[in-house]
């Protein structure tokens, strides 16, 4: 199995010639963990889907119903066009945490096991981000995603130095989309589909409609 070809195949709208060229080039690039990223150009400072940027404020509802705030590094989950002010009023971001926090308090053996699982993509809600541009090994937590004003986000992104930003390469973006889609759309277990079908059939009988 070639994971590079699998990712490209899954997200094809590439023609055959482009597909073969990208697969060959990216197979070589993927030998380094930096295959995930590309350079951020000065002329393209606006937020792109998958961009990582520091200094954004998020809000979450805690167990006691109170609002908790997070101010720090985030990743943009919404599509690039939806993050443009005037297109949509809000965009969705998720917090980014240092891997060291994830491993804190564990034994050496537990740390090795957890880190391998994180890097291997075994946690549905986490996306591992290798160290780059001064960021340590980190991970995105999709489960803590929150909506933010696109105009507020634009100001934060505009003010952040390019050296403090991370932007996904084409392959990195494909992989990000695969992980994000899997987290939000995967079937929980083998009983998921039969369980939903049963509910639908029961509902149809109750209201007498033909669904």
Tab-separated table of N, CA and C in Angstrom, residues 124-190:
chain	number	residue	atom	x	y	z
A	124	UNK	N	-9.029	9.728	16.189
A	124	UNK	CA	-9.872	10.371	15.178
A	124	UNK	C	-9.921	11.881	15.347
A	125	UNK	N	-9.958	12.362	16.581
A	125	UNK	CA	-10.162	13.799	16.790
A	125	UNK	C	-8.874	14.616	16.754
A	126	UNK	N	-7.726	13.964	16.641
A	126	UNK	CA	-6.458	14.676	16.645
A	126	UNK	C	-5.772	14.593	15.284
A	127	UNK	N	-5.128	15.689	14.898
A	127	UNK	CA	-4.262	15.707	13.716
A	127	UNK	C	-2.873	16.133	14.164
A	128	UNK	N	-1.904	15.271	13.945
A	128	UNK	CA	-0.526	15.540	14.360
A	128	UNK	C	0.133	16.539	13.422
A	129	UNK	N	0.843	17.509	14.001
A	129	UNK	CA	1.579	18.512	13.237
A	129	UNK	C	3.055	18.464	13.633
A	130	UNK	N	3.935	18.028	12.745
A	130	UNK	CA	5.371	17.998	13.061
A	130	UNK	C	5.900	19.406	13.327
A	131	UNK	N	6.952	19.487	14.126
A	131	UNK	CA	7.565	20.774	14.467
A	131	UNK	C	8.022	21.506	13.210
A	132	UNK	N	7.764	22.827	13.188
A	132	UNK	CA	8.184	23.665	12.057
A	132	UNK	C	7.981	25.126	12.420
A	133	UNK	N	8.771	26.018	11.831
A	133	UNK	CA	8.636	27.468	12.024
A	133	UNK	C	8.597	27.882	13.498
A	134	UNK	N	9.350	27.193	14.311
A	134	UNK	CA	9.384	27.543	15.723
A	134	UNK	C	8.317	26.862	16.555
A	135	UNK	N	7.372	26.181	15.922
A	135	UNK	CA	6.355	25.429	16.665
A	135	UNK	C	6.940	24.082	17.081
A	136	UNK	N	6.651	23.631	18.292
A	136	UNK	CA	7.069	22.278	18.679
A	136	UNK	C	6.149	21.257	18.034
A	137	UNK	N	6.450	19.983	18.185
A	137	UNK	CA	5.508	18.939	17.772
A	137	UNK	C	4.158	19.263	18.401
A	138	UNK	N	3.126	19.306	17.589
A	138	UNK	CA	1.819	19.750	18.074
A	138	UNK	C	0.717	18.861	17.521
A	139	UNK	N	-0.512	19.141	17.940
A	139	UNK	CA	-1.661	18.432	17.392
A	139	UNK	C	-2.885	19.336	17.429
A	140	UNK	N	-3.767	19.165	16.459
A	140	UNK	CA	-5.034	19.885	16.403
A	140	UNK	C	-6.103	19.019	17.065
A	141	UNK	N	-6.976	19.646	17.862
A	141	UNK	CA	-8.075	18.917	18.490
A	141	UNK	C	-9.379	19.326	17.810
A	142	UNK	N	-9.854	18.493	16.871
A	142	UNK	CA	-11.083	18.805	16.144
A	142	UNK	C	-12.294	18.904	17.066
A	143	UNK	N	-12.267	18.188	18.187
A	143	UNK	CA	-13.429	18.153	19.075
A	143	UNK	C	-13.675	19.479	19.786
A	144	UNK	N	-12.693	20.374	19.777
A	144	UNK	CA	-12.843	21.669	20.436
A	144	UNK	C	-13.006	22.808	19.423
A	145	UNK	N	-13.487	22.482	18.243
A	145	UNK	CA	-13.684	23.500	17.218
A	145	UNK	C	-14.716	24.529	17.673
A	146	UNK	N	-14.512	25.775	17.258
A	146	UNK	CA	-15.407	26.868	17.636
A	146	UNK	C	-15.520	27.879	16.499
A	147	UNK	N	-16.662	28.574	16.450
A	147	UNK	CA	-16.896	29.594	15.428
A	147	UNK	C	-16.308	30.931	15.850
A	148	UNK	N	-15.726	31.619	14.885
A	148	UNK	CA	-15.088	32.909	15.131
A	148	UNK	C	-15.480	33.857	13.996
A	149	UNK	N	-15.668	35.122	14.301
A	149	UNK	CA	-15.957	36.122	13.280
A	149	UNK	C	-14.857	36.123	12.225
A	150	UNK	N	-15.241	36.098	10.962
A	150	UNK	CA	-14.239	36.107	9.899
A	150	UNK	C	-13.475	37.437	9.858
A	151	UNK	N	-14.117	38.509	10.241
A	151	UNK	CA	-13.423	39.812	10.246
A	151	UNK	C	-12.392	39.859	11.377
A	152	UNK	N	-12.737	39.285	12.518
A	152	UNK	CA	-11.763	39.207	13.624
A	152	UNK	C	-10.590	38.317	13.225
A	153	UNK	N	-10.900	37.175	12.645
A	153	UNK	CA	-9.843	36.243	12.244
A	153	UNK	C	-8.925	36.870	11.197
A	154	UNK	N	-9.495	37.616	10.268
A	154	UNK	CA	-8.689	38.258	9.235
A	154	UNK	C	-7.668	39.222	9.855
A	155	UNK	N	-8.087	39.973	10.877
A	155	UNK	CA	-7.168	40.916	11.528
A	155	UNK	C	-6.019	40.176	12.200
A	156	UNK	N	-6.331	39.064	12.860
A	156	UNK	CA	-5.284	38.287	13.539
A	156	UNK	C	-4.296	37.728	12.516
A	157	UNK	N	-4.818	37.198	11.429
A	157	UNK	CA	-3.950	36.623	10.397
A	157	UNK	C	-3.103	37.694	9.722
A	158	UNK	N	-3.688	38.853	9.494
A	158	UNK	CA	-2.944	39.943	8.855
A	158	UNK	C	-1.792	40.423	9.738
A	159	UNK	N	-2.015	40.428	11.048
A	159	UNK	CA	-1.006	40.931	11.982
A	159	UNK	C	0.085	39.908	12.295
A	160	UNK	N	-0.204	38.631	12.093
A	160	UNK	CA	0.768	37.587	12.441
A	160	UNK	C	1.910	37.560	11.437
A	161	UNK	N	3.150	37.581	11.874
A	161	UNK	CA	4.288	37.475	10.940
A	161	UNK	C	4.207	36.178	10.146
A	162	UNK	N	4.621	36.219	8.893
A	162	UNK	CA	4.567	35.008	8.068
A	162	UNK	C	5.375	33.879	8.689
A	163	UNK	N	6.444	34.236	9.395
A	163	UNK	CA	7.266	33.207	10.034
A	163	UNK	C	6.564	32.513	11.185
A	164	UNK	N	5.444	33.087	11.639
A	164	UNK	CA	4.687	32.488	12.737
A	164	UNK	C	3.479	31.722	12.220
A	165	UNK	N	3.439	31.516	10.920
A	165	UNK	CA	2.309	30.821	10.303
A	165	UNK	C	2.772	29.484	9.735
A	166	UNK	N	1.840	28.542	9.645
A	166	UNK	CA	2.073	27.284	8.941
A	166	UNK	C	0.988	27.145	7.882
A	167	UNK	N	1.376	26.734	6.691
A	167	UNK	CA	0.410	26.517	5.613
A	167	UNK	C	0.620	25.128	5.042
A	168	UNK	N	-0.472	24.415	4.834
A	168	UNK	CA	-0.391	23.047	4.359
A	168	UNK	C	-0.024	22.984	2.878
A	169	UNK	N	0.829	22.031	2.537
A	169	UNK	CA	1.139	21.757	1.142
A	169	UNK	C	-0.076	21.088	0.501
A	170	UNK	N	0.001	20.827	-0.782
A	170	UNK	CA	-1.112	20.147	-1.444
A	170	UNK	C	-1.375	18.789	-0.814
A	171	UNK	N	-0.324	18.024	-0.598
A	171	UNK	CA	-0.485	16.720	0.030
A	171	UNK	C	-0.977	16.872	1.470
A	172	UNK	N	-0.422	17.852	2.191
A	172	UNK	CA	-0.862	18.089	3.558
A	172	UNK	C	-2.332	18.442	3.624
A	173	UNK	N	-2.794	19.231	2.647
A	173	UNK	CA	-4.204	19.627	2.595
A	173	UNK	C	-5.101	18.427	2.306
A	174	UNK	N	-4.657	17.548	1.385
A	174	UNK	CA	-5.423	16.331	1.120
A	174	UNK	C	-5.546	15.497	2.400
A	175	UNK	N	-4.439	15.347	3.099
A	175	UNK	CA	-4.433	14.539	4.312
A	175	UNK	C	-5.325	15.170	5.385
A	176	UNK	N	-5.241	16.499	5.536
A	176	UNK	CA	-6.084	17.221	6.483
A	176	UNK	C	-7.570	16.966	6.193
A	177	UNK	N	-7.970	17.060	4.926
A	177	UNK	CA	-9.360	16.837	4.552
A	177	UNK	C	-9.811	15.407	4.843
A	178	UNK	N	-8.907	14.473	4.613
A	178	UNK	CA	-9.210	13.075	4.915
A	178	UNK	C	-9.471	12.897	6.407
A	179	UNK	N	-8.585	13.459	7.234
A	179	UNK	CA	-8.731	13.337	8.684
A	179	UNK	C	-9.989	14.043	9.187
A	180	UNK	N	-10.235	15.245	8.695
A	180	UNK	CA	-11.395	16.014	9.135
A	180	UNK	C	-12.695	15.312	8.736
A	181	UNK	N	-12.749	14.825	7.492
A	181	UNK	CA	-13.936	14.111	7.038
A	181	UNK	C	-14.170	12.834	7.819
A	182	UNK	N	-13.082	12.129	8.141
A	182	UNK	CA	-13.217	10.895	8.913
A	182	UNK	C	-13.754	11.185	10.311
A	183	UNK	N	-13.280	12.255	10.927
A	183	UNK	CA	-13.722	12.575	12.283
A	183	UNK	C	-15.219	12.893	12.322
A	184	UNK	N	-15.693	13.673	11.374
A	184	UNK	CA	-17.081	14.114	11.412
A	184	UNK	C	-18.064	13.163	10.736
A	185	UNK	N	-17.597	12.276	9.871
A	185	UNK	CA	-18.538	11.485	9.076
A	185	UNK	C	-18.355	9.978	9.177
A	186	UNK	N	-17.482	9.507	10.048
A	186	UNK	CA	-17.272	8.065	10.136
A	186	UNK	C	-18.453	7.392	10.842
A	187	UNK	N	-18.710	6.118	10.511
A	187	UNK	CA	-19.692	5.324	11.238
A	187	UNK	C	-19.073	4.890	12.560
A	188	UNK	N	-19.812	5.028	13.654
A	188	UNK	CA	-19.256	4.728	14.972
A	188	UNK	C	-18.960	3.247	15.146
A	189	UNK	N	-19.855	2.391	14.672
A	189	UNK	CA	-19.666	0.950	14.823
A	189	UNK	C	-20.532	0.240	13.796
A	190	UNK	N	-20.492	-1.080	13.784
A	190	UNK	CA	-21.225	-1.844	12.785
A	190	UNK	C	-22.740	-1.711	12.940
